[in-house]
Every structure is written in C-alpha cells, then in structure tokens.
Short mmCIF file of C-alpha atoms and ligand atoms in Angstrom, two decimals:
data_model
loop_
_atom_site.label_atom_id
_atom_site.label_comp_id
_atom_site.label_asym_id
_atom_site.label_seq_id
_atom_site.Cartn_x
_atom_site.Cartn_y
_atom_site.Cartn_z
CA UNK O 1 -3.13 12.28 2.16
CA UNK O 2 -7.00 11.09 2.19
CA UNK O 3 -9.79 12.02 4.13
CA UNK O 4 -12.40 8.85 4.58
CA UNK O 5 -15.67 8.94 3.59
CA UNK O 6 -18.19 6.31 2.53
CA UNK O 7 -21.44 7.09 0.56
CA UNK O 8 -23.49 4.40 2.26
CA UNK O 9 -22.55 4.65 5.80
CA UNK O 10 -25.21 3.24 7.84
CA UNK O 11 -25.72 4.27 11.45
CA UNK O 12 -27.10 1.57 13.82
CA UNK O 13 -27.44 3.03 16.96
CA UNK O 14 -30.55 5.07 18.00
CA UNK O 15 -29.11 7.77 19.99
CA UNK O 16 -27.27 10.83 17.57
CA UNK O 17 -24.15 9.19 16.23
CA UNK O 18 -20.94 11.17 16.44
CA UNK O 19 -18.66 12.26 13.31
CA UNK O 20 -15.36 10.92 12.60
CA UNK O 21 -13.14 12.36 10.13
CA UNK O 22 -10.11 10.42 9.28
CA UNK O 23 -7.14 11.47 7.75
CA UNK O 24 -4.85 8.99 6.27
CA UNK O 25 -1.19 9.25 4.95
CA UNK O 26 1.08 7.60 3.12
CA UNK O 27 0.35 3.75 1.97
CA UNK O 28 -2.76 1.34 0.73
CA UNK O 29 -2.02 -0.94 3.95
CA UNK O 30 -2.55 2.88 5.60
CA UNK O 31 -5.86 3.51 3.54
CA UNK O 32 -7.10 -0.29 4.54
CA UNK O 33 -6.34 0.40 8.49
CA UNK O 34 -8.09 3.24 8.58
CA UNK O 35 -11.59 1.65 7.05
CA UNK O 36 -10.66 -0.67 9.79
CA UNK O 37 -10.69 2.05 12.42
CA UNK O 38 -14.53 3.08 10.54
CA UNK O 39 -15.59 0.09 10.85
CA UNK O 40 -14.89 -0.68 14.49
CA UNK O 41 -16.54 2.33 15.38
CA UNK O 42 -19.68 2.21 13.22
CA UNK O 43 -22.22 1.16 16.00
CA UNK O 44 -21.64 4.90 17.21
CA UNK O 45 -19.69 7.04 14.66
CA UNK O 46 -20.80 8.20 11.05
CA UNK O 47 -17.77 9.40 8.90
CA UNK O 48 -17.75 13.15 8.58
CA UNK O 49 -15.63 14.40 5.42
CA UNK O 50 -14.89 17.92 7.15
CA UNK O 51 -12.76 18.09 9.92
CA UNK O 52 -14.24 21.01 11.46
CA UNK O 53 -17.53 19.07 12.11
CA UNK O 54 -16.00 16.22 13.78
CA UNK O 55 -16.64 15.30 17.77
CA UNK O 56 -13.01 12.63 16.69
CA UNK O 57 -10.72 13.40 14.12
CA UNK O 58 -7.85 10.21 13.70
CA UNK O 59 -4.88 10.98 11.42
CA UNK O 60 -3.50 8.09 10.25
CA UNK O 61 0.06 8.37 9.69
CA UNK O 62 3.26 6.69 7.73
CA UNK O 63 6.24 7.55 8.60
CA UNK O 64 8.61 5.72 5.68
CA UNK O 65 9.75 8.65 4.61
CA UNK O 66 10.95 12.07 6.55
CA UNK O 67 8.33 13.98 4.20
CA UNK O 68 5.15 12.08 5.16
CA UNK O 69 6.58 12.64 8.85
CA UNK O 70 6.85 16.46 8.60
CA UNK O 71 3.52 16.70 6.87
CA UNK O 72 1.70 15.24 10.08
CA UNK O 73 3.26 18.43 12.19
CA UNK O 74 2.24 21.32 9.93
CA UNK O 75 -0.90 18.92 10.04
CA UNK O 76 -1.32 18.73 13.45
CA UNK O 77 -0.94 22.52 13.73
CA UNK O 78 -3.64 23.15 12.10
CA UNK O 79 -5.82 20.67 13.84
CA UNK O 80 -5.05 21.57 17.17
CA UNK O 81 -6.54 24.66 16.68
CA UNK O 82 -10.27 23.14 16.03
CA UNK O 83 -9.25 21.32 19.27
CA UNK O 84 -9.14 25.11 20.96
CA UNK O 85 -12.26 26.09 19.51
CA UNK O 86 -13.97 22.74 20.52
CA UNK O 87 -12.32 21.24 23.46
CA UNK O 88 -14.84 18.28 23.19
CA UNK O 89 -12.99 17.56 20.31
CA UNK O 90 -10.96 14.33 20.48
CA UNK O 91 -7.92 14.14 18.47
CA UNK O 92 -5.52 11.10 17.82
CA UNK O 93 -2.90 9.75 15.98
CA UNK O 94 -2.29 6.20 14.70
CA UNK O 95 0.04 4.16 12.47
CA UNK O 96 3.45 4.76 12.10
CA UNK O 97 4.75 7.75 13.50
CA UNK O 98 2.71 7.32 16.10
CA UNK O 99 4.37 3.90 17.02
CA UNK O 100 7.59 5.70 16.32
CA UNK O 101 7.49 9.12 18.35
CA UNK O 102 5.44 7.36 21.02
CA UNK O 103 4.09 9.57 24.17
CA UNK O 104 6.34 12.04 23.27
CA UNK O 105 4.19 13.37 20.49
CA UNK O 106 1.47 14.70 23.49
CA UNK O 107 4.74 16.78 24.53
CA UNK O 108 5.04 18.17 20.89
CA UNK O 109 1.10 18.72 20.54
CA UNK O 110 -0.32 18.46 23.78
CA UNK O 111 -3.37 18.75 22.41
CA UNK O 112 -3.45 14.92 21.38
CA UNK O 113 -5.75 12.64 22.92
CA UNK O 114 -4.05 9.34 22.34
CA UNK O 115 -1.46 7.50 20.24
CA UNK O 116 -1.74 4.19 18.84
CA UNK O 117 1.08 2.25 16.64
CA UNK O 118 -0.38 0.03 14.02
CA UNK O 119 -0.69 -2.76 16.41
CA UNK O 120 -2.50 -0.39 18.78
CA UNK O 121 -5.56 0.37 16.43
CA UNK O 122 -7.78 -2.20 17.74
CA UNK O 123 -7.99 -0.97 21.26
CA UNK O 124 -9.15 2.64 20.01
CA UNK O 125 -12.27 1.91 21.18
CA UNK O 126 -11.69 0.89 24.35
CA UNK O 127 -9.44 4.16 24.10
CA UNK O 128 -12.37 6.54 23.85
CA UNK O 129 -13.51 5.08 26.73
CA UNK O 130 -11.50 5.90 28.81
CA UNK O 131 -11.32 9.53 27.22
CA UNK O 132 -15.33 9.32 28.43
CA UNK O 133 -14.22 8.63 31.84
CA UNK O 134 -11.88 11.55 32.02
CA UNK O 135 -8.45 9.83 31.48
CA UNK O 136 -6.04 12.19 29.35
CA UNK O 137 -3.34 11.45 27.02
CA UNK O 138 -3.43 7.93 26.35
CA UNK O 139 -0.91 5.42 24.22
CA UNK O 140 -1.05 2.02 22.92
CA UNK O 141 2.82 1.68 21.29
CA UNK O 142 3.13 -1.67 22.74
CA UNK O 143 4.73 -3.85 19.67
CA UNK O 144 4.09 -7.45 20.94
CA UNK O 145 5.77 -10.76 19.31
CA UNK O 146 2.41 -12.62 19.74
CA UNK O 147 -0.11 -10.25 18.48
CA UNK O 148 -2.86 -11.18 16.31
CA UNK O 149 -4.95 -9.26 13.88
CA UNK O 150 -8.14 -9.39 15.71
CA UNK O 151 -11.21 -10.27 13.01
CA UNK O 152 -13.67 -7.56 12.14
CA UNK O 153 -15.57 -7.45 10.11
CA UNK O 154 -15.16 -6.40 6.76
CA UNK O 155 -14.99 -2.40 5.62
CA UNK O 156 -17.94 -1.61 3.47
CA UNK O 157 -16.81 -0.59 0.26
CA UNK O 158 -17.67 2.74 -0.95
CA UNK O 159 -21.40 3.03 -3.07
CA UNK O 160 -20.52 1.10 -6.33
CA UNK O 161 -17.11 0.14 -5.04
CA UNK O 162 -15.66 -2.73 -7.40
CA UNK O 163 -11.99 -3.00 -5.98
CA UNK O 164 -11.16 -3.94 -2.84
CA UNK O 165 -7.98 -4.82 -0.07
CA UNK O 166 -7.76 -7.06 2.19
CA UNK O 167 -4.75 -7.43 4.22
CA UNK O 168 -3.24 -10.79 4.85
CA UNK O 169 -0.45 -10.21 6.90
CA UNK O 170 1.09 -7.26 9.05
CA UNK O 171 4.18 -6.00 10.03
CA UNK O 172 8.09 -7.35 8.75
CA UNK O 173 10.81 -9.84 9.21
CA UNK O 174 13.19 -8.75 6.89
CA UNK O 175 15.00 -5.51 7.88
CA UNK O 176 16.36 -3.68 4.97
CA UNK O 177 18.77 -1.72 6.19
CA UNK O 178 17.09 1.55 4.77
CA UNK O 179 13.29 0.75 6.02
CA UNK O 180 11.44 1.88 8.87
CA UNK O 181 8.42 -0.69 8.69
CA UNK O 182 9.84 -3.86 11.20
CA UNK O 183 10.78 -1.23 14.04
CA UNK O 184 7.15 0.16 13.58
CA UNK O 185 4.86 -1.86 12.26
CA UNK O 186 6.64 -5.03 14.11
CA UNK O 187 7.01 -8.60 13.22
CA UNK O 188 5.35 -10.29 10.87
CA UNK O 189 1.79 -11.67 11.54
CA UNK O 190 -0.27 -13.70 9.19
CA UNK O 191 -3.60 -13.66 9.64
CA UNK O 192 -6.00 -17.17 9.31
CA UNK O 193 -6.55 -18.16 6.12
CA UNK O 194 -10.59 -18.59 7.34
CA UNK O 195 -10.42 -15.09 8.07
CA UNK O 196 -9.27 -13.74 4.87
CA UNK O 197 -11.99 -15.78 3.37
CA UNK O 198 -14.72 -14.88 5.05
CA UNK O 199 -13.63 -10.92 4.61
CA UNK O 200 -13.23 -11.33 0.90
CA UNK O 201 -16.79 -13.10 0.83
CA UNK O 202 -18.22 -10.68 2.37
CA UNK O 203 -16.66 -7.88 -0.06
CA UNK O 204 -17.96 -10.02 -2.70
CA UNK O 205 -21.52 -10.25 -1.73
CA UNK O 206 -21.49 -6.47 -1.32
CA UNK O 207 -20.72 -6.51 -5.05
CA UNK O 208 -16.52 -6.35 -5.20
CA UNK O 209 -15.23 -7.93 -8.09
CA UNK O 210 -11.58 -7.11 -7.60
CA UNK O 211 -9.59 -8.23 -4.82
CA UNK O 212 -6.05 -6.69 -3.51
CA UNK O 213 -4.19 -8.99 -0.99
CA UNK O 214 -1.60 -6.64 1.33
CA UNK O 215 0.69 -6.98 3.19
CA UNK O 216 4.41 -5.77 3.87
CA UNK O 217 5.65 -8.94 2.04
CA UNK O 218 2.87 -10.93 1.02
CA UNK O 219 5.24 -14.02 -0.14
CA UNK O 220 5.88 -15.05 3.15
CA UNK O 221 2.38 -15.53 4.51
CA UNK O 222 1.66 -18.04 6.58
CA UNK O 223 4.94 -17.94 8.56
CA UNK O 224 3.87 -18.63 12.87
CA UNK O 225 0.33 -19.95 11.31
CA UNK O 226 -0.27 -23.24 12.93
CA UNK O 227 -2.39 -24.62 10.09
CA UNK O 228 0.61 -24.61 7.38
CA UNK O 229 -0.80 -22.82 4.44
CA UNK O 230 1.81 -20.89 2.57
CA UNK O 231 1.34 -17.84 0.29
CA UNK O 232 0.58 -20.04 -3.07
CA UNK O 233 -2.03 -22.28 -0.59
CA UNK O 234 -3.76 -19.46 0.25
CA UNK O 235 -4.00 -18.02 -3.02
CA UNK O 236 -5.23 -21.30 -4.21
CA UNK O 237 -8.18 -21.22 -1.66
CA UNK O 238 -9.17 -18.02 -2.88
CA UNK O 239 -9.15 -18.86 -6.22
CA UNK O 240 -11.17 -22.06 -5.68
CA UNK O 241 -13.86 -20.46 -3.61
CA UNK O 242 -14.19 -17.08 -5.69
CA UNK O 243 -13.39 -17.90 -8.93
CA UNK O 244 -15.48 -15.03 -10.37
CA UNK O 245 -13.20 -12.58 -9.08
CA UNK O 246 -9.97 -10.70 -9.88
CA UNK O 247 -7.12 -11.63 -7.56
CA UNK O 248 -4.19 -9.41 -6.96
CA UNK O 249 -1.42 -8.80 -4.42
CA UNK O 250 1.11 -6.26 -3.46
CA UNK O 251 4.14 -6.43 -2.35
CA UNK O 252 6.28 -8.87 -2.63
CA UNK O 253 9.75 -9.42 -1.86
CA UNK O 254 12.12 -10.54 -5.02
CA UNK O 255 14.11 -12.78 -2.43
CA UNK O 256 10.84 -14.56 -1.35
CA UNK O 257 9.24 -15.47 -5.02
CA UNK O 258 9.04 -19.14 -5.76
CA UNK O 259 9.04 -20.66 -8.70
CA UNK O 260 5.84 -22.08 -7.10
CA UNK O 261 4.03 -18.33 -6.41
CA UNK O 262 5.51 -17.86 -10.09
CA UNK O 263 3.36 -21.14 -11.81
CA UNK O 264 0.46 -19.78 -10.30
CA UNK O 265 0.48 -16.48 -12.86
CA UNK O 266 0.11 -19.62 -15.32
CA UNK O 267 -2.52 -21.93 -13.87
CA UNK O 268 -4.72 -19.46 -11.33
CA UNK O 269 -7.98 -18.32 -13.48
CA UNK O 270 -8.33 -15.70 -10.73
CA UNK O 271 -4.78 -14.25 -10.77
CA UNK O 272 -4.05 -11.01 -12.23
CA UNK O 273 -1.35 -10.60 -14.88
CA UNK O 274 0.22 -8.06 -13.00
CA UNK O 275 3.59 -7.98 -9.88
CA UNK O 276 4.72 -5.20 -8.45
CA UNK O 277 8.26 -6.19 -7.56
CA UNK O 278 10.05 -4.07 -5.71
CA UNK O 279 13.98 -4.19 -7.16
CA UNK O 280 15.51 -0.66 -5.27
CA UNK O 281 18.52 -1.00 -7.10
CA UNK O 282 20.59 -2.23 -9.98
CA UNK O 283 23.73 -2.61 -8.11
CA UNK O 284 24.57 -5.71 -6.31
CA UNK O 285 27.54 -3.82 -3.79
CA UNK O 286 23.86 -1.18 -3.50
CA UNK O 287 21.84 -4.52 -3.19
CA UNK O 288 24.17 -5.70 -0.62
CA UNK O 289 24.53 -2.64 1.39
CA UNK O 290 20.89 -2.59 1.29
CA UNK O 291 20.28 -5.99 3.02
CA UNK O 292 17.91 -7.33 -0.05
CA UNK O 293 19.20 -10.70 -0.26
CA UNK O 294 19.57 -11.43 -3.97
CA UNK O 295 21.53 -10.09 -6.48
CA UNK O 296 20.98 -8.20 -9.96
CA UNK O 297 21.36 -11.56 -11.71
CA UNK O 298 18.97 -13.34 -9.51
CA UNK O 299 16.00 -10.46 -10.05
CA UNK O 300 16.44 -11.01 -13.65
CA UNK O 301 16.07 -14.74 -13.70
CA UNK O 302 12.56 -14.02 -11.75
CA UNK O 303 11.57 -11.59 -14.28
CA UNK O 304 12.35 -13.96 -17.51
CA UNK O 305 10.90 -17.21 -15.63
CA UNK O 306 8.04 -14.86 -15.19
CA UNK O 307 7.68 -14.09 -18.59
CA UNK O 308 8.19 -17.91 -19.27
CA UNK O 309 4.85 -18.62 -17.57
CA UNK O 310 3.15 -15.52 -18.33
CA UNK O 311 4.31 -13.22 -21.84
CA UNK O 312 2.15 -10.37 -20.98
CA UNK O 313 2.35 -10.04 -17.39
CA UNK O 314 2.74 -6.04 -16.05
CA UNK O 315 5.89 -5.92 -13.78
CA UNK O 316 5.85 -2.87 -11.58
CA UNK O 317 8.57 -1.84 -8.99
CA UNK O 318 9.95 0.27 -6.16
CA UNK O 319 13.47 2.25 -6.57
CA UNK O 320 15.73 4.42 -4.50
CA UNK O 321 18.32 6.92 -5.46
CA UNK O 322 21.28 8.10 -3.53
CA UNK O 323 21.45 5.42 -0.60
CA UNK O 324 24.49 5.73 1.12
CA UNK O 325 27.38 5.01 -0.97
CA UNK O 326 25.52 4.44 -4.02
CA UNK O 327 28.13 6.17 -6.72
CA UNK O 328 28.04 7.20 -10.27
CA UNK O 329 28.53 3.75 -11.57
CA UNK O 330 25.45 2.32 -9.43
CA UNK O 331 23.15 4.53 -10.31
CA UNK O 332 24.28 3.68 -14.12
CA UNK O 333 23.37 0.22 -13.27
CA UNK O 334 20.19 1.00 -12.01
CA UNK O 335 19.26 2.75 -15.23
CA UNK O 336 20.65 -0.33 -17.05
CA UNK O 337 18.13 -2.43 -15.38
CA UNK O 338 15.17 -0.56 -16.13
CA UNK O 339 16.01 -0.53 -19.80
CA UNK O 340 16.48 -5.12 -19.48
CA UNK O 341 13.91 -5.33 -17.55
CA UNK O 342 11.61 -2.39 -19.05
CA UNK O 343 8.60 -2.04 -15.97
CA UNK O 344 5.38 -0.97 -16.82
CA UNK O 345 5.65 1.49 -13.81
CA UNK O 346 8.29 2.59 -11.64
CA UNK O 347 8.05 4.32 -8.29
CA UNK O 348 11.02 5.92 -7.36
CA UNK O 349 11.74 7.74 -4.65
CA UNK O 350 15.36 9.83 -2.72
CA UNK O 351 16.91 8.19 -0.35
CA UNK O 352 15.59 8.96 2.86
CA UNK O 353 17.19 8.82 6.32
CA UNK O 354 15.03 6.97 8.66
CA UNK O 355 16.00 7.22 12.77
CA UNK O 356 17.44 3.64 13.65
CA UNK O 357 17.55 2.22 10.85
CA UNK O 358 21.23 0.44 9.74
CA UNK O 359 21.54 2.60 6.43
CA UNK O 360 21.08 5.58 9.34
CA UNK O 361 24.40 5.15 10.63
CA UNK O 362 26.21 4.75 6.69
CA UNK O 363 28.76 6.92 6.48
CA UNK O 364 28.61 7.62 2.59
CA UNK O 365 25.88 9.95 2.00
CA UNK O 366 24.92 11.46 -0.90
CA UNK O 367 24.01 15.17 -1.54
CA UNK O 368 20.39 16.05 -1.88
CA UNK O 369 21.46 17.53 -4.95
CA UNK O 370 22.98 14.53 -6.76
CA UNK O 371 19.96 12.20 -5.23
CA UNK O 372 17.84 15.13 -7.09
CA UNK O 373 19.86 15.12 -9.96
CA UNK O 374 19.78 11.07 -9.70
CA UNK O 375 15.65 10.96 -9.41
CA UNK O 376 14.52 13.13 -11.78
CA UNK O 377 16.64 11.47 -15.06
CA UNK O 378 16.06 8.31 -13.91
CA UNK O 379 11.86 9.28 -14.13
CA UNK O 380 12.61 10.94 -17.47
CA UNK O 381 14.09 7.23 -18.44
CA UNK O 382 11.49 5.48 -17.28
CA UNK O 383 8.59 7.15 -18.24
CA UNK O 384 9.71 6.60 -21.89
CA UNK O 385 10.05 3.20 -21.10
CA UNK O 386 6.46 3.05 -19.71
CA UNK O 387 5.11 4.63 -22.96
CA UNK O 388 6.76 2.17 -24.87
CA UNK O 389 5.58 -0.68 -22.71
CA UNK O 390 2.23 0.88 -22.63
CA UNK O 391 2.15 1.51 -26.20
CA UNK O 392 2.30 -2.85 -26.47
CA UNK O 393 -1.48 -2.56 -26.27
CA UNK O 394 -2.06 -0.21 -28.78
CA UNK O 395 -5.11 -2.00 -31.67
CA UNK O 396 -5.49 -5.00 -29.29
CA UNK O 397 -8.84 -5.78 -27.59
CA UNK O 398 -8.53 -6.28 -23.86
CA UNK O 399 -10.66 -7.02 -21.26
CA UNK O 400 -11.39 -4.43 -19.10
CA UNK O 401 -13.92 -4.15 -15.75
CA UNK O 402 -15.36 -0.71 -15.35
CA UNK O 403 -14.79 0.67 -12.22
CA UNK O 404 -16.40 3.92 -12.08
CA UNK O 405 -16.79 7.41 -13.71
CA UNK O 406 -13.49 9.15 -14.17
CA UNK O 407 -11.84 12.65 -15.18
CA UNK O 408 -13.88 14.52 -17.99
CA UNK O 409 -17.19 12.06 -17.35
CA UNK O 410 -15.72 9.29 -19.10
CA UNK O 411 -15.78 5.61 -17.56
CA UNK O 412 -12.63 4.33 -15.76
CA UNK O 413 -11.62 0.90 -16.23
CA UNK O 414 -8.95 -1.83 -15.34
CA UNK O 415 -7.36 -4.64 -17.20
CA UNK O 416 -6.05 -7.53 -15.60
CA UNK O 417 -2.96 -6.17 -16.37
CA UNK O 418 -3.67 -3.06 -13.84
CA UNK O 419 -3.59 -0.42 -16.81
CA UNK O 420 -6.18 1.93 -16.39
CA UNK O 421 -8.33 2.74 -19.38
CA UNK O 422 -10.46 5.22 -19.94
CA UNK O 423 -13.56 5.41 -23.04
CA UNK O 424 -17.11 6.42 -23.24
CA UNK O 425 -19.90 4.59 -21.99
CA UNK O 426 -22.78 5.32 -19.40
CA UNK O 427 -22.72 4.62 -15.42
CA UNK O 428 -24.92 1.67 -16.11
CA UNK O 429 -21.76 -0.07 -17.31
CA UNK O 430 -19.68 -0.58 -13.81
CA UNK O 431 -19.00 -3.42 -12.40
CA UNK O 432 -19.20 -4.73 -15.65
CA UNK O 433 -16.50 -6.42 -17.91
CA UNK O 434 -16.32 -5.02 -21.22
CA UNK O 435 -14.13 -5.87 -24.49
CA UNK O 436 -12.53 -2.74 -25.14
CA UNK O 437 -10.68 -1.78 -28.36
CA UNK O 438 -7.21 0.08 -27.62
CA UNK O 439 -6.63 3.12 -29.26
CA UNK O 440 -3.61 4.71 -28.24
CA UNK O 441 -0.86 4.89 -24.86
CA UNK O 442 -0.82 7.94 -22.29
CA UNK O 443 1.67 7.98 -19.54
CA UNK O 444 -0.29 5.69 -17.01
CA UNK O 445 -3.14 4.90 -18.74
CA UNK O 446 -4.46 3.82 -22.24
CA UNK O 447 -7.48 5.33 -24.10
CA UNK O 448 -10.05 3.02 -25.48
CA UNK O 449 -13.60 2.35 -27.25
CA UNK O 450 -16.08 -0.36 -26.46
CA UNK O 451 -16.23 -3.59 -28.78
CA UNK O 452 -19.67 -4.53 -29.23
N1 5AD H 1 13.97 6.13 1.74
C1 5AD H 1 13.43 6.14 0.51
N2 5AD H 1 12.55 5.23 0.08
C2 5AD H 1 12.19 4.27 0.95
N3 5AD H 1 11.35 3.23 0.82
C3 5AD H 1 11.32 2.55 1.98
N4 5AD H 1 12.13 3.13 2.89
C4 5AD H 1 12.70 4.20 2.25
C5 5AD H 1 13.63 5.18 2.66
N5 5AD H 1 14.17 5.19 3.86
C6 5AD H 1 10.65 2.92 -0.42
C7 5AD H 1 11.04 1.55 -0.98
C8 5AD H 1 9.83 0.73 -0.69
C9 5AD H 1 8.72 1.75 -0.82
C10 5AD H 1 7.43 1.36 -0.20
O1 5AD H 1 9.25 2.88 -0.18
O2 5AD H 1 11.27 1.67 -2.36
O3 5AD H 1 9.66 -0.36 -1.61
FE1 SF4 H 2 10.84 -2.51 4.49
FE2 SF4 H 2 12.35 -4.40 3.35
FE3 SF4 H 2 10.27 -5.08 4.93
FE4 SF4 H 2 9.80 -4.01 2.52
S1 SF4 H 2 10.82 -5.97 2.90
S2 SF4 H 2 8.82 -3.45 4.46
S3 SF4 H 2 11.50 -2.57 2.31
S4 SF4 H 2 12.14 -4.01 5.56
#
C-alpha cells in the first residue's frame, strides 16, 4: 500500500487548489493508474501525503488476492471516520474491487462517494462534478468491449525521478482459471502506438532514462489496433526513436513469447537484459488445470532459446502454491523447475480463491496449512537459488544507472539486468551511468564500488 506524492507538483489554477491523497494497493499497473488519476486532476488538486488534510481521498484498490481485498475494509474503516469529522470530505474507491463489489460497496461503507472500476477512472472528474452539484453515491463499473484508454498526458515523475511506466495495454484475454484480472479489469485494449510515444517522450524530456512498458500481458499488444503493429513493432519504434534509454517490460505471458519478441533481447540496443516470466507451476496436469496454455517442456525451451540469444539475461517469475488439486508430487515439480531453470527472483504467492473465477468452483482444495507449509520451503529454495544466481556478478564490472539515494545514505542503482546495487557516491551522481565494480551478493541486491 502507497500513498502518492510528488515533490514538484505544480498547481495551475489561481483559485486555492484542493488536496488529494491517494492511496494505492496492490500492483505497478495500480501505482501507474493512480498518477493517472493526479494527473487528470492537476488543474485543481495538489497531492496531499496525509489523509487527514485531504478535501478527496481515492484508494486505489487490487483485488487479486483475498488479502489486498480485506485490507481495503479495515481501510475504509478508518477513513470513514475523517469522513464524520469532515463531511466535505469526498471519499472514493477505484480499480479492482471497486469494479468487482460494484454499488454494493456504498451499502458496506455508506460513507463512499463513488466507485469506479479501472475502466471507470477517466470519468472521475466528471464524477466530482456531479458530487458539486449535490448527486450522492455515484458508480462507473461499466466494463465496455470498445473502450479506449483515453490520452493524457503524461504523469510527472517524482523530483529526480529516473524510472518510469508507461502502460501499453489494459485489461485480459486470457482467463486463467485462478485470476481475477479479465472479469475486472476487462478485455484487452492496446493503446496507439503514437500515444505511447509521445508519453515516453515526454518522460524523457523531463529527464527519465528508464522506461517500464505494462500491461496485463504485454506480448499481445496490438491485438483490435487498426494500424497492425505487434508487440516486437512497437518495441522497435521505441527503440529507434529513444535509443538513449533503457527499455523494459512486464509481464508477459510464456504462451505468447515469440521467437521474434525473443531476437529482440539480441539485436534491441535499448532492451533490458531482464523478463519476468511468469511460470505458476511446474506441473503440466497444474499447468493444465490452470488454463496456461503450454506445458513444462515448452517454458523450458523459451528459457534456453533465451539464453541462446542472450547468456546473461535475468529471468524473473510468478508462482502459486496449493491450487486446487495441486498434490505432493506437483509441488515437487515445481521445486524441480526452479532448480533447471534457477530465476533470479521468484514471487510466490498461496493460492487464493477469487469469486467467479473457474479454479473457484475446483473441488480439490488444499489446506491453508499445507499451501503454508508449500510457500514457505519453496522461498527457502529459492532464495538460495537467487544468492547463487546473484552471486554470478560477484568481481565483474557492470553498468549501473544511479537512481537515487538509498537505505543508510548510500546511492541506489540499477543494472540492465534489474539488480539493484548499492555503493558510495554523492547525489550529484543520479541519473548518471556509472561502471561499478561488484563486490559481493545480498538477497536482492549486490553491493558495489565505483570504477573510475
Ligand atoms: N491466487 C494466488 N496468486 C494469484 N495470482 C493471480 N491470481 C492469483 C490467485 N487467485 C498471482 C499470479 C500472477 C501474480 C500477479 O499474482 O502468480 O502472476
Ligand atoms: Fe490473470 Fe492469466 Fe491474464 Fe495474467 S494472463 S492477468 S494470470 S488471466
């Protein structure tokens, strides 16, 4: 959970602007909406980082799994109370449980002012307007097959900001049979390739140097786009017209990578040595159940062709424990992959039962205990593994772009590879790229020392 706040917010309307204090849950696609929602109301809101100053506090919420859901009630408890003490207070909830619960959330908290589902955002302020004119509890769930992302335009970055997202596309076709995201976020919905452009060249000229592309499953941009630009097209436009930059993306669907989107790891300039490639299991009867569309055998031939093009690149993925079914012998294969494939990073996470979803009505469920059981030695595997991996840099030199001051006042930096390193070296040095010699491997991050 994040609160919003940028450093340089500018106001540009004369009379007093009023505060907003969002509150955002749950994924970087969440974080990205809700500069979205700051942006769109600049011309008459500054971003307030307490709540209890706000005139319109927006919690921005994910609902993907049942914890992020039941931290937006005890959340909402508390805010409804500022609400009592300052009924001029508007309140409202957007994203995904919002799309989700719908108008019944105003009977839960009736304290809410509106409800908008990720689709929804754009009309918040229109919303408020109405709110000005008296109207009361007001909704925008509407999940529409031909909705566009309207172009704004782009969030400022924070003071000194080096990294930036951009989304490219919203919302899902694919329907895993455990996920949430197409009944709430809605079908997929690329956004022009002109508009991307212009957003990242704008984030550029206020001084970004490294780029995130999101979206639900990036590899199958362009899908419903008239002007026939696929996900390796558009990353080749970028690439041409920002070379300077550092290109990423995130996340990508194992089923969807080409050996086309693969090449371009070799022959992009821009391109970050880095995937984060969801696998979720090492099962194939798990992969099955699950709706993913390719098999164990089939994620490793991605990873080694990978590898082919590109020895060093940093694979990252997603995992779950304990889906329905899963037994003692799929988990074991899902341990089995992580020590072929050996990820730089793993996020893994219990099976969680989502309302509506296929996996929902699976019979087979596994305790909480053995999911608990199942999570916690499969972390205790991996982050061995991710020490070792990490540990592959240890007395190399990398190239690193400093991205700010971090824990215990020393600099904070990035490879290409997305390891974060850490060294000494004065503010003057971000947004700068820097040889840096590699000392040693921490869980997550790597320690190093300038090369002069
Ligand atoms: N339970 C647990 N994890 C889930 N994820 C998505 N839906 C669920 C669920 N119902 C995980 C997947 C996905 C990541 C973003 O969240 O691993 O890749
Ligand atoms: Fe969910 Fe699967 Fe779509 Fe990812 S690809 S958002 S896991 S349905």
């Amino acid at each position: 959970m994040k609160s919003l706040v940028r450093e340089n917010d500018q106001v540009l309307t004369t009379s007093a602007p009023k505060r907003l204090h969002i509150i955002t849950f749950g994924c970087q696609m969440n974080e990205y909406d809700s500069q979205r929602i700051a942006q769109m109301l600049m011309a008459s809101h500054c971003l307030t980082p307490q709540a209890e100053d706000a005139d319109l506090i927006i919690v921005n919420t994910c609902s993907i799994r049942e914890k992020a859901e039941h931290k937006l009630y005890s959340l909402l408890g508390r805010l409804k109370r500022l609400k009592r003490s300052n009924p001029a207070l508007k309140l409202g909830v957007a994203g995904c449980v919002a799309q989700q619960v719908g108008k019944k959330l105003f009977a839960k908290v009736p304290e809410l002012d509106f409800v908008v589902g990720p689709q929804g955002l754009y009309t918040i302020p229109q919303i408020l307007e109405r709110l000005d004119k008296g109207q009361k509890h007001i909704s925008d769930t509407e999940l529409t097959k031909d909705f566009t992302i309207p172009y704004i335009d782009a969030p400022l970055p924070k003071k000194g900001d080096v990294r930036a997202y951009v989304t490219i596309m919203q919302g899902c076709d694919n329907f895993c049979t455990y996920c949430i995201v197409p009944y709430v976020r809605g079908r997929e919905v690329s956004r022009p390739s002109d508009d991307i452009l212009r957003e990242i060249g704008q984030l550029v000229a206020q001084g970004v140097k490294d780029v995130t592309l999101l979206g639900q499953n990036v590899n199958s941009y362009g899908k419903g786009l008239d002007e026939g630009v696929d996900f390796p097209g558009l990353l080749k436009k970028i690439d041409a017209n920002f070379p300077q930059i550092r290109l990423r993306f995130t996340t990508s669907h194992p089923k969807d990578l080409s050996d086309e989107l693969i090449g371009c790891f070799g022959n992009l300039g821009t391109l970050c040595e880095h995937l984060h490639l969801p696998v979720q299991s090492g099962s194939n009867r798990v992969l099955k159940r699950m709706n993913r569309h390719y098999t164990r055998e089939q994620f490793l031939e991605k990873v080694q062709k990978l590898r082919q093009v590109c020895p060093d690149i940093t694979i990252t993925t997603d995992l779950i424990v304990g889906f329905p079914g899963e037994t003692e012998e799929d988990y074991q294969e899902t341990l089995s992959l992580l020590e072929q494939v050996r990820f730089d990073q793993a996020f893994a996470f219990k099976y969680s039962e989502r309302p509506g979803t296929a996996a929902a009505r699976f019979k087979d469920k596994v305790p909480e205990e053995v999911k608990s059981k199942r999570l916690t030695k499969l972390l205790e595997i991996q982050n061995q593994i991710g020490l070792e991996q990490y540990g592959r840099f240890q007395g190399k030199v990398c190239e690193v772009l400093v991205e700010g001051c971090g824990q215990g006042g020393k600099l904070s930096a990035r490879t290409r590879g997305n390891h974060v390193v850490n060294m000494e070296g004065g503010s003057d040095l971000v947004g700068r790229l820097m040889n840096v010699y590699i000392e040693r491997a921490c869980h997550h991050s790597l320690v190093g020392t300038i090369v002069h």
